[in-house]
Coordinates of C-alpha atoms in Angstrom, one line a residue:
Chain M
M196 CA 108.0 268.4 207.9
K197 CA 108.4 271.7 206.3
P198 CA 111.8 271.7 204.3
Q199 CA 114.5 272.7 206.5
P200 CA 116.8 275.9 205.6
E201 CA 119.7 274.5 204.3
S202 CA 122.7 274.1 206.6
P203 CA 126.0 275.9 205.1
T204 CA 127.7 273.0 206.5
L205 CA 125.8 269.8 204.6
P206 CA 125.8 269.2 201.1
P207 CA 123.0 270.2 198.9
N208 CA 120.2 267.9 198.8
P209 CA 120.4 266.2 195.5
L210 CA 117.1 264.4 195.4
P211 CA 114.1 265.2 194.1
A212 CA 111.4 267.0 195.8
D213 CA 108.9 264.3 195.8
R214 CA 111.6 261.5 196.5
R215 CA 113.3 264.2 199.2
K216 CA 109.6 264.6 200.9
F217 CA 108.9 260.7 200.9
L218 CA 111.9 260.1 202.5
T219 CA 111.8 262.9 205.3
A220 CA 108.5 261.6 205.9
T221 CA 109.6 257.7 206.2
L222 CA 112.6 258.3 208.2
A223 CA 110.8 260.6 210.5
S224 CA 108.3 257.7 211.4
V225 CA 111.0 255.5 211.8
L226 CA 113.0 257.7 213.6
G227 CA 111.0 259.4 215.9
A228 CA 111.8 262.9 214.6
S229 CA 108.2 264.1 214.2
A230 CA 107.4 263.8 217.2
L231 CA 110.1 266.3 218.2
A232 CA 108.8 268.3 215.2
R233 CA 105.7 268.7 216.4
Q234 CA 106.9 269.9 219.7
A235 CA 108.5 272.5 218.1
G236 CA 105.7 273.4 216.3
T237 CA 107.5 272.8 213.0
V238 CA 105.8 270.2 211.3
Q239 CA 102.2 271.2 209.4
A240 CA 98.8 268.9 209.9
D241 CA 98.9 267.7 206.1
D242 CA 102.2 266.8 206.5
P243 CA 102.0 262.8 206.1
A244 CA 105.1 262.9 208.9
A245 CA 102.7 264.6 211.3
T246 CA 100.4 261.4 211.4
A247 CA 102.8 258.8 212.3
P248 CA 102.9 258.0 216.0
S249 CA 105.2 259.7 217.7
A250 CA 108.9 258.4 219.8
G251 CA 111.2 260.4 222.0
Q252 CA 109.8 261.2 225.6
G253 CA 106.1 259.9 224.0
A254 CA 108.1 256.5 223.4
A255 CA 107.5 256.6 227.3
K256 CA 104.0 255.5 226.4
E257 CA 103.9 255.0 222.7
P258 CA 107.1 253.5 221.9
L259 CA 109.1 252.9 218.2
M260 CA 107.9 249.4 218.1
S261 CA 103.8 250.2 217.7
V262 CA 105.1 252.5 214.1
H263 CA 102.5 251.7 212.0
D264 CA 100.2 253.7 209.9
D265 CA 97.8 252.2 207.4
S266 CA 96.5 255.9 206.2
M267 CA 100.4 256.5 204.5
Q268 CA 101.4 254.9 201.1
W269 CA 104.5 254.1 201.6
P270 CA 106.7 252.7 198.4
P271 CA 107.2 248.8 198.7
G272 CA 110.0 247.8 200.8
W273 CA 109.7 250.8 203.2
V274 CA 106.9 249.1 205.3
G275 CA 105.9 246.3 206.2
K276 CA 103.5 244.2 208.6
E277 CA 106.2 241.6 210.1
E278 CA 105.3 239.8 213.8
I279 CA 108.7 239.5 215.1
V280 CA 108.6 237.1 218.1
M281 CA 111.7 237.3 220.4
L282 CA 112.0 234.9 223.1
L283 CA 112.7 235.9 226.7
Y284 CA 113.6 232.7 229.3
P285 CA 115.3 233.3 232.7
G286 CA 119.0 233.9 232.7
F287 CA 119.3 234.6 229.1
T288 CA 122.2 236.9 227.6
A289 CA 120.7 240.6 227.3
L290 CA 122.8 241.6 224.8
D291 CA 122.3 238.6 222.3
L292 CA 118.5 240.0 222.3
F293 CA 119.1 244.0 222.4
G294 CA 121.7 243.8 219.8
P295 CA 118.8 242.6 216.8
H296 CA 115.9 244.0 219.0
H297 CA 117.9 247.8 218.3
M298 CA 117.4 246.7 214.4
F299 CA 114.0 245.5 214.3
V300 CA 112.2 248.1 215.7
L301 CA 113.3 250.4 213.2
M302 CA 111.4 248.4 210.4
M303 CA 108.5 250.7 210.2
G304 CA 105.4 248.6 210.6
A305 CA 106.9 245.4 212.0
K306 CA 105.2 244.6 215.6
V307 CA 108.1 243.4 218.1
H308 CA 107.0 240.9 220.7
L309 CA 109.5 240.3 224.0
A310 CA 107.6 236.8 224.8
A311 CA 107.7 234.7 227.7
K312 CA 106.1 232.0 229.7
T313 CA 104.2 235.1 232.0
L314 CA 104.5 238.4 231.8
D315 CA 106.3 238.8 235.4
S316 CA 109.3 240.5 234.7
V317 CA 112.7 238.2 233.4
L318 CA 115.9 238.6 234.7
T319 CA 118.9 238.1 231.9
D320 CA 122.2 236.6 233.0
T321 CA 123.8 240.0 233.4
G322 CA 121.4 241.0 235.9
I323 CA 118.8 243.2 233.8
E324 CA 115.5 242.6 234.6
V325 CA 113.3 242.9 231.9
R326 CA 109.3 243.0 231.3
P327 CA 108.0 240.4 228.6
T328 CA 105.5 242.5 226.3
I329 CA 103.4 239.0 225.9
A330 CA 102.6 235.6 227.0
F331 CA 103.6 232.7 225.0
E332 CA 99.7 232.1 224.7
D333 CA 98.8 235.2 223.1
C334 CA 102.0 235.0 221.0
P335 CA 101.4 235.4 216.7
Q336 CA 100.9 232.1 215.9
A337 CA 102.8 232.5 212.6
P338 CA 105.4 234.9 213.2
T339 CA 107.3 236.6 210.8
I340 CA 110.6 235.8 212.6
L341 CA 111.0 233.8 215.7
F342 CA 114.2 234.7 217.8
V343 CA 116.2 232.8 220.3
P344 CA 118.9 234.6 222.5
G345 CA 121.6 232.7 223.9
G346 CA 122.8 231.8 227.5
T347 CA 124.4 229.3 229.7
G348 CA 122.5 228.1 232.1
G349 CA 119.5 229.4 231.5
T350 CA 119.2 228.0 228.2
L351 CA 119.9 224.5 229.1
D352 CA 117.0 225.1 231.5
A353 CA 115.1 227.0 228.9
A354 CA 115.5 223.4 226.6
K355 CA 114.7 221.3 229.1
D356 CA 111.6 223.4 229.9
D357 CA 108.7 221.7 228.5
A358 CA 106.5 224.9 228.1
T359 CA 109.3 226.7 226.5
R360 CA 111.0 224.1 224.2
K361 CA 107.4 222.9 222.9
F362 CA 106.4 227.0 222.3
V363 CA 110.0 226.9 220.2
A364 CA 109.4 224.2 218.3
N365 CA 105.7 225.2 217.7
R366 CA 106.1 228.8 216.5
G367 CA 109.1 227.9 214.6
S368 CA 107.2 225.1 212.8
R369 CA 105.0 228.5 211.3
A370 CA 107.4 231.1 211.8
D371 CA 108.6 232.6 208.4
F372 CA 112.1 232.6 209.9
V373 CA 113.5 230.5 212.9
T374 CA 116.7 232.8 214.0
S375 CA 118.8 232.9 216.8
V376 CA 121.8 234.1 218.2
C377 CA 124.8 232.8 220.4
T378 CA 123.6 230.0 222.2
G379 CA 120.3 230.4 221.3
S380 CA 120.5 227.9 218.5
V381 CA 121.6 225.0 220.9
L382 CA 117.6 225.8 222.1
L383 CA 116.4 225.8 218.4
G384 CA 118.5 222.4 218.1
A385 CA 116.8 220.9 221.2
A386 CA 113.4 222.0 219.8
G387 CA 114.4 219.9 216.7
L388 CA 114.6 222.8 214.2
L389 CA 118.1 222.5 213.1
D390 CA 118.3 218.9 211.9
G391 CA 119.5 219.0 208.6
Y392 CA 120.2 222.8 208.1
K393 CA 123.8 224.7 208.4
A394 CA 123.8 227.0 211.8
T395 CA 126.1 228.7 213.7
S396 CA 126.4 229.4 217.7
H397 CA 128.6 231.0 220.3
W398 CA 132.1 229.5 219.2
I399 CA 131.9 227.6 222.5
T400 CA 129.2 225.4 221.3
R401 CA 129.7 225.7 217.6
D402 CA 130.6 222.6 217.0
L403 CA 127.7 220.8 219.2
L404 CA 125.0 221.9 216.8
S405 CA 126.0 218.5 215.0
E406 CA 124.2 216.8 218.2
F407 CA 121.3 217.8 217.0
G408 CA 121.5 217.1 213.3
A409 CA 122.8 220.6 212.1
T410 CA 125.9 221.3 210.3
P411 CA 128.0 223.6 211.7
V412 CA 129.4 226.7 209.7
D413 CA 132.1 228.7 211.2
E414 CA 130.4 232.3 210.0
R415 CA 129.0 235.0 211.6
V416 CA 125.9 234.8 210.5
V417 CA 124.8 231.8 208.6
I418 CA 121.2 231.7 206.6
D419 CA 120.3 228.1 205.2
R420 CA 116.8 228.2 203.8
N421 CA 114.8 230.0 206.7
R422 CA 117.0 229.2 209.5
I423 CA 119.1 232.4 210.2
T424 CA 122.2 231.8 212.6
G425 CA 124.4 234.4 214.8
A426 CA 127.7 233.6 216.4
G427 CA 128.4 234.3 220.1
V428 CA 126.4 237.8 221.8
T429 CA 127.6 240.6 219.6
S430 CA 126.8 239.2 216.2
G431 CA 123.7 239.8 217.0
L432 CA 124.1 243.4 215.4
D433 CA 125.1 242.1 212.2
F434 CA 122.7 239.6 212.2
G435 CA 119.9 242.4 212.8
L436 CA 121.2 244.4 210.1
K437 CA 121.3 241.5 208.1
L438 CA 117.7 240.9 208.5
V439 CA 116.8 244.8 207.7
Q440 CA 118.5 244.2 204.5
D441 CA 116.9 241.7 203.6
L442 CA 113.1 242.2 204.6
R443 CA 113.5 245.7 203.3
N444 CA 116.1 246.8 201.0
D445 CA 119.8 248.0 201.1
E446 CA 118.9 251.7 201.2
Y447 CA 116.6 251.2 204.4
A448 CA 119.0 249.1 205.9
A449 CA 122.0 252.1 205.2
A450 CA 119.9 254.4 207.0
V451 CA 119.1 252.2 210.3
Q452 CA 123.0 251.7 209.8
L453 CA 123.8 255.0 209.7
F454 CA 121.2 255.9 212.8
A455 CA 122.6 253.4 215.0
E456 CA 126.1 255.0 213.8
Y457 CA 127.1 251.0 213.6
D458 CA 130.8 251.6 211.9
P459 CA 132.8 249.3 214.6
Q460 CA 136.4 250.1 216.0
P461 CA 137.1 247.6 218.6
P462 CA 140.0 248.8 220.5
I463 CA 141.8 245.6 220.5
D464 CA 141.3 242.5 218.0
Q465 CA 141.1 239.4 219.8
G466 CA 137.1 238.9 219.0
S467 CA 137.0 235.7 217.0
V468 CA 139.3 232.0 218.0
A469 CA 141.3 232.7 215.0
K470 CA 142.3 236.2 216.1
A471 CA 142.3 235.3 219.7
D472 CA 145.5 234.1 222.2
P473 CA 145.1 230.7 222.0
Q474 CA 145.8 230.1 225.7
I475 CA 142.7 232.4 226.4
S476 CA 140.4 230.3 224.1
G477 CA 141.9 227.4 224.7
L478 CA 141.3 227.8 228.4
L479 CA 137.7 228.8 228.1
M480 CA 136.7 225.8 225.7
H481 CA 138.4 223.8 228.7
M482 CA 136.4 225.5 231.4
H483 CA 133.0 225.0 229.8
E484 CA 133.6 221.4 228.9
P485 CA 131.1 220.3 231.4
F486 CA 128.3 222.8 229.7
R487 CA 129.3 221.5 226.8
Q488 CA 128.3 217.5 228.1
M489 CA 125.3 219.4 229.0
V490 CA 124.6 220.7 226.0
R491 CA 125.3 217.2 224.4
D492 CA 122.5 215.9 227.3
L493 CA 120.1 218.0 225.4
K494 CA 119.3 215.7 222.4
N495 CA 117.8 213.8 224.7
V496 CA 115.4 215.7 226.1
Q497 CA 112.4 215.6 223.6
Chain H
M306 CA 137.7 222.9 238.8
K307 CA 139.9 219.6 238.1
P308 CA 141.6 220.0 234.6
Q309 CA 140.0 218.7 231.9
P310 CA 140.9 216.0 229.3
E311 CA 142.5 217.6 226.7
S312 CA 140.6 217.7 223.3
P313 CA 142.2 216.6 220.3
T314 CA 140.7 219.4 218.5
L315 CA 142.5 221.7 220.5
P316 CA 146.0 223.3 220.7
P317 CA 147.7 222.0 223.9
N318 CA 147.6 224.5 226.6
P319 CA 151.3 226.5 227.5
L320 CA 150.7 227.8 230.3
P321 CA 152.4 226.8 233.4
A322 CA 150.5 225.1 235.9
D323 CA 150.2 228.2 238.8
R324 CA 148.9 230.5 235.4
R325 CA 146.7 228.0 234.1
K326 CA 144.9 227.4 237.6
F327 CA 144.8 231.2 238.2
L328 CA 143.5 232.1 234.8
T329 CA 141.0 229.2 235.0
A330 CA 139.5 230.4 238.4
T331 CA 139.6 233.7 237.1
L332 CA 137.7 233.0 234.2
A333 CA 135.5 230.6 235.4
S334 CA 134.0 233.3 237.8
V335 CA 133.8 236.0 235.4
L336 CA 132.3 233.7 233.0
G337 CA 129.9 231.4 235.1
A338 CA 131.4 228.3 234.4
S339 CA 131.7 227.3 238.0
A340 CA 128.2 227.1 238.4
L341 CA 127.9 224.7 235.5
A342 CA 130.7 222.8 236.5
R343 CA 129.0 222.6 239.9
Q344 CA 126.2 221.4 238.4
A345 CA 128.6 218.6 236.7
G346 CA 129.9 217.7 239.6
T347 CA 133.3 218.5 238.6
V348 CA 134.3 221.0 241.1
Q349 CA 136.7 220.3 244.1
A350 CA 135.8 222.2 246.9
D351 CA 139.6 223.3 247.8
D352 CA 139.2 224.9 244.2
P353 CA 138.8 228.3 244.1
A354 CA 136.9 228.6 241.3
A355 CA 134.1 226.5 243.3
T356 CA 134.0 229.6 246.2
A357 CA 133.1 232.1 243.4
P358 CA 129.4 233.5 243.1
S359 CA 127.3 231.4 240.1
A360 CA 126.0 232.6 237.2
G361 CA 123.8 230.2 234.8
Q362 CA 120.7 229.4 235.9
G363 CA 121.6 230.7 239.6
A364 CA 121.8 234.2 237.8
A365 CA 118.5 234.2 237.8
K366 CA 118.7 235.0 241.5
E367 CA 122.5 235.9 241.6
P368 CA 123.4 238.0 238.3
L369 CA 127.2 238.0 237.3
M370 CA 127.5 241.7 238.4
S371 CA 127.4 240.9 242.2
V372 CA 130.3 238.4 241.7
H373 CA 132.8 239.5 243.9
D374 CA 135.1 237.2 246.8
D375 CA 137.6 239.0 249.1
S376 CA 138.8 235.4 250.2
M377 CA 140.4 235.6 246.5
Q378 CA 144.0 236.3 246.0
W379 CA 143.8 237.8 242.7
P380 CA 147.1 239.1 240.8
P381 CA 146.8 242.7 240.1
G382 CA 144.6 243.7 237.0
W383 CA 142.2 240.7 237.2
V384 CA 139.6 242.1 239.8
G385 CA 138.5 245.5 241.1
K386 CA 135.8 247.0 243.6
E387 CA 134.1 249.2 240.8
E388 CA 131.2 250.9 241.6
I389 CA 130.0 251.7 238.0
V390 CA 126.5 253.8 238.1
M391 CA 124.8 253.5 234.7
L392 CA 121.9 256.1 234.8
L393 CA 118.7 254.9 233.6
Y394 CA 115.7 257.7 232.3
P395 CA 112.1 257.7 230.3
G396 CA 112.9 257.1 226.6
F397 CA 116.9 256.2 226.9
T398 CA 118.3 254.1 223.9
A399 CA 118.3 250.6 225.5
L400 CA 121.5 249.9 223.1
D401 CA 123.4 252.7 224.4
L402 CA 123.3 251.1 227.4
F403 CA 123.5 247.7 226.8
G404 CA 126.4 247.5 224.8
P405 CA 128.4 248.8 227.4
H406 CA 126.8 246.9 230.5
H407 CA 127.7 243.9 229.1
M408 CA 131.4 244.9 228.8
F409 CA 131.0 246.0 232.3
V410 CA 129.6 243.0 234.2
L411 CA 132.3 240.9 232.8
M412 CA 134.5 242.7 235.2
M413 CA 134.8 240.6 238.3
G414 CA 134.2 242.7 241.6
A415 CA 132.5 245.2 240.0
K416 CA 128.9 246.4 241.1
V417 CA 127.0 247.7 238.1
H418 CA 124.0 250.0 239.2
L419 CA 120.8 250.6 237.1
A420 CA 120.2 253.6 238.6
A421 CA 117.0 255.7 238.3
K422 CA 114.7 258.3 240.3
T423 CA 113.0 255.6 241.5
L424 CA 112.8 251.9 241.3
D425 CA 110.0 252.1 238.7
S426 CA 110.3 250.4 235.7
V427 CA 111.4 252.9 232.9
L428 CA 110.6 251.9 229.4
T429 CA 113.0 252.5 227.3
D430 CA 112.4 254.2 223.4
T431 CA 112.4 251.0 221.4
G432 CA 109.9 249.9 224.2
I433 CA 111.9 247.8 226.5
E434 CA 110.9 248.0 229.9
V435 CA 113.5 247.5 232.1
R436 CA 113.9 247.8 236.2
P437 CA 116.2 249.9 238.0
T438 CA 118.4 248.5 240.8
I439 CA 118.7 251.7 242.7
A440 CA 117.2 254.9 243.5
F441 CA 119.1 258.0 243.3
E442 CA 119.4 258.6 246.5
D443 CA 120.9 255.3 247.6
C444 CA 123.4 255.8 244.7
P445 CA 127.4 255.7 245.4
Q446 CA 128.2 258.8 246.2
A447 CA 131.8 258.9 244.5
P448 CA 131.2 256.6 241.6
T449 CA 134.2 255.1 239.6
I450 CA 132.2 255.8 236.5
L451 CA 129.0 257.9 235.9
F452 CA 127.7 256.3 232.8
V453 CA 124.7 258.4 230.9
P454 CA 123.3 256.9 228.0
G455 CA 121.4 258.9 225.0
G456 CA 118.1 259.0 223.2
T457 CA 116.0 261.8 221.5
G458 CA 112.8 263.6 223.2
G459 CA 113.8 261.4 226.5
T460 CA 116.8 262.9 226.7
L461 CA 115.8 266.1 227.0
D462 CA 113.3 265.5 229.1
A463 CA 115.7 264.5 231.2
A464 CA 117.8 267.3 230.8
K465 CA 115.2 269.5 231.9
D466 CA 114.0 267.6 235.0
D467 CA 116.3 269.3 237.9
A468 CA 116.3 265.9 239.9
T469 CA 117.8 263.8 236.9
R470 CA 120.1 267.0 236.1
K471 CA 121.5 267.6 239.4
F472 CA 122.1 263.9 240.4
V473 CA 124.4 263.8 236.9
A474 CA 126.0 266.9 238.2
N475 CA 126.5 265.7 241.6
R476 CA 127.7 262.2 241.0
G477 CA 129.8 263.1 238.0
S478 CA 131.4 265.7 240.1
R479 CA 132.9 262.8 242.0
A480 CA 133.3 260.0 239.5
D481 CA 136.9 258.9 238.8
F482 CA 135.3 258.7 235.0
V483 CA 132.3 260.7 233.8
T484 CA 131.1 259.0 230.5
S485 CA 128.2 258.9 228.1
V486 CA 127.3 256.8 224.9
C487 CA 125.3 258.7 222.1
T488 CA 123.5 261.9 223.1
G489 CA 124.0 261.0 226.5
S490 CA 126.4 263.9 225.9
V491 CA 124.0 266.3 226.0
L492 CA 122.8 265.7 229.1
L493 CA 126.6 265.4 230.0
G494 CA 126.8 269.2 228.9
A495 CA 123.7 270.2 229.9
A496 CA 124.6 269.4 233.3
G497 CA 127.7 271.5 233.2
L498 CA 129.8 268.3 233.1
L499 CA 132.0 269.1 229.8
D500 CA 133.0 272.5 229.7
G501 CA 136.6 272.5 228.5
Y502 CA 136.7 269.2 227.4
K503 CA 137.2 267.1 224.7
A504 CA 133.7 265.2 223.6
T505 CA 131.8 263.3 221.2
S506 CA 128.4 262.7 220.6
H507 CA 125.9 260.8 218.3
W508 CA 127.0 262.3 214.6
I509 CA 123.8 264.5 214.6
T510 CA 124.4 266.4 217.8
R511 CA 128.2 266.2 217.8
D512 CA 128.6 269.8 217.1
L513 CA 126.5 270.7 219.3
L514 CA 128.3 270.0 222.3
S515 CA 130.1 273.3 221.5
E516 CA 127.2 275.0 223.0
F517 CA 127.9 273.3 226.7
G518 CA 131.7 274.3 226.2
A519 CA 133.3 271.2 224.8
T520 CA 135.0 270.5 221.9
P521 CA 133.4 268.4 219.8
V522 CA 135.7 265.4 218.4
D523 CA 134.7 263.4 215.2
E524 CA 136.1 260.2 216.8
R525 CA 134.5 256.7 218.0
V526 CA 135.4 256.8 221.2
V527 CA 137.3 260.5 222.8
I528 CA 139.2 260.5 226.2
D529 CA 140.4 263.6 227.8
R530 CA 141.2 263.3 231.2
N531 CA 138.1 261.5 232.8
R532 CA 135.6 262.6 230.7
I533 CA 134.9 259.3 228.3
T534 CA 132.1 259.6 225.5
G535 CA 131.2 257.4 222.9
A536 CA 130.0 258.2 219.3
G537 CA 126.0 257.0 218.9
V538 CA 124.5 254.0 219.9
T539 CA 126.5 250.9 218.9
S540 CA 129.5 252.8 219.8
G541 CA 128.9 251.5 223.4
L542 CA 130.4 248.2 222.7
D543 CA 133.9 249.8 221.3
F544 CA 133.5 252.0 224.6
G545 CA 132.6 249.5 227.1
L546 CA 135.6 247.5 225.5
K547 CA 138.1 250.2 225.9
L548 CA 137.3 250.6 229.9
V549 CA 137.6 247.4 230.6
Q550 CA 141.2 247.7 229.0
D551 CA 142.0 250.6 231.1
L552 CA 140.5 249.4 234.4
R553 CA 141.8 246.3 234.0
N554 CA 144.3 245.2 231.7
D555 CA 145.2 244.0 228.0
E556 CA 144.6 240.5 228.4
Y557 CA 141.4 240.9 230.4
A558 CA 139.8 243.0 227.9
A559 CA 140.7 240.0 225.2
A560 CA 138.6 237.6 227.1
V561 CA 136.3 239.7 227.3
Q562 CA 136.2 240.3 223.5
L563 CA 136.5 236.7 222.8
F564 CA 133.3 235.5 225.3
A565 CA 131.3 238.4 223.6
E566 CA 132.8 237.1 220.0
Y567 CA 133.1 240.9 219.4
D568 CA 134.5 240.7 215.5
P569 CA 131.9 242.8 214.1
Q570 CA 131.5 242.0 210.2
P571 CA 128.5 244.6 208.8
P572 CA 126.9 243.4 206.0
I573 CA 126.6 246.6 204.8
D574 CA 129.3 249.8 205.3
Q575 CA 127.5 252.9 205.6
G576 CA 127.8 253.5 209.5
S577 CA 129.2 256.4 209.5
V578 CA 128.8 260.1 207.8
A579 CA 131.9 259.6 205.9
K580 CA 130.7 256.6 204.4
A581 CA 127.0 256.9 204.4
D582 CA 125.1 257.8 201.0
P583 CA 124.9 261.9 201.5
Q584 CA 121.6 261.9 200.4
I585 CA 120.3 259.7 203.5
S586 CA 122.7 261.4 206.3
G587 CA 121.7 265.1 204.9
L588 CA 117.9 264.2 205.1
L589 CA 118.3 262.7 208.7
M590 CA 120.3 265.9 209.9
H591 CA 117.9 268.3 208.1
M592 CA 114.9 266.3 209.7
H593 CA 116.5 266.5 213.0
E594 CA 117.2 270.2 212.8
P595 CA 114.2 271.0 215.2
F596 CA 115.9 268.6 218.1
R597 CA 119.1 270.2 217.0
Q598 CA 117.2 273.6 217.9
M599 CA 116.2 272.2 221.4
V600 CA 119.5 270.5 222.1
R601 CA 121.1 274.0 221.6
D602 CA 118.1 275.5 224.3
L603 CA 119.6 273.3 227.0
K604 CA 122.0 275.3 227.3
N605 CA 119.7 277.7 229.6
V606 CA 118.5 275.1 231.7
Q607 CA 120.6 275.5 234.3

């Protein structure tokens, strides 16, 4: 990409020319700007950014997840070849998965798979119908990350489903990182993957992880060796960004965070049991006692 | 649902019996616990919670978005009949939409539509293929909320696409609330819906809203009369929760926030231009100058 004229409203860019060229090419690839630049005719053919796959409207055929270019010379920490397997099952909670998914697909070079038993669309518990990108049998045998989202009844059914539970146990046994958000950790537990590990879950099921041999921990993201588990639903954003930071570096994670404008400002502040009205948290917990019992029963499923 | 035995680890529930029964039934319906309770055989037929539609695995056929029960006597603020229209177009940014979607579907009684030109699946800019639930021509004429997600090249194409832009302008002219997250406000602007309004956008395009007659405001969520716009991508969570709070009440929003465990704790703190390394924000802005020029050119599309 040709240097753009400095805007009078922007600070002067203090990066050395080489560093700037590298960052520009890298971020352009990651964030899809190269395609837009090409559309506008501002990219030269000899510019590395011009060789990177495109996003934007091109994304409709060539999504960011496919970004990979072996011809580029990337400094350490700025590109990878991760194989990330994100599990889909009927009734999973959409946001559990789409939060970290947004962070993962911005890791240049990573391949992000949405894996299900078949390639048929999967209906989430909030009515979004999502198409898998890969079937279990075609999934990488030893993924970099195995990720399991949560849900309620759908998660119980997935844990009881032999094909799904065994897929999780199998890939989890060889994955570099075995991960979950929300009650996804219940499914990890039912698959035998949390025995002897510290872990977390949605606050309603967190203590029940002990049924699967885990030590429940009340933290937003819990890391114990290669097990990385997040708390309820929205923890997936913090979880995803933490993984970007660990798999790449602080600078890369900062660029992803800024591009996602992840500077949360909730209009109210009752997002944890510690902060919430005990009337509401108590009722939610009591209401879910039947669900909690069904989670306990899962320990006999294997 | 029968009263559950008090757990020794929970605080005693101080709510009066009537209030408790109401909250239990309400939250059970909203959050899908009633289906699980029925599975466990703990719900009596005369219990209002038992009459509510189910979620959980049932969600695979009967998602939460369909929750609605005219036979219930709900206190003011706890149920509504909102018709929420969320726009899908090729290359939209998935998380822009799925964040607020998670909040909207928990508003009992609300109908949440995923609207596109046709019912064919739509590929987002991060490779998630999503199926619309309704085509433009079948959409409510005067929705409670019209919501437009952002993107990059896909958003430009949507703004230039007559059918999409005119749909936005048409429903926007009669919607109770005209809303967006991220560069969705660019599409609102191109449809003529922000002229004379304060609004925000992704930080890279925020100042350009002036091209469409809007006054750009650097806030996470900007409310000007019935225009409600969010900043980049992840602002959708704050935006969605704010709308739940306004359309229902503080208590309802608190329950939704706690159930989504929305207590954000990003591992790094560079999620806004004010907080970010100026080298990274400056480069991202410079790189997007071609995109910004194409956004400016949209003012002539109408």
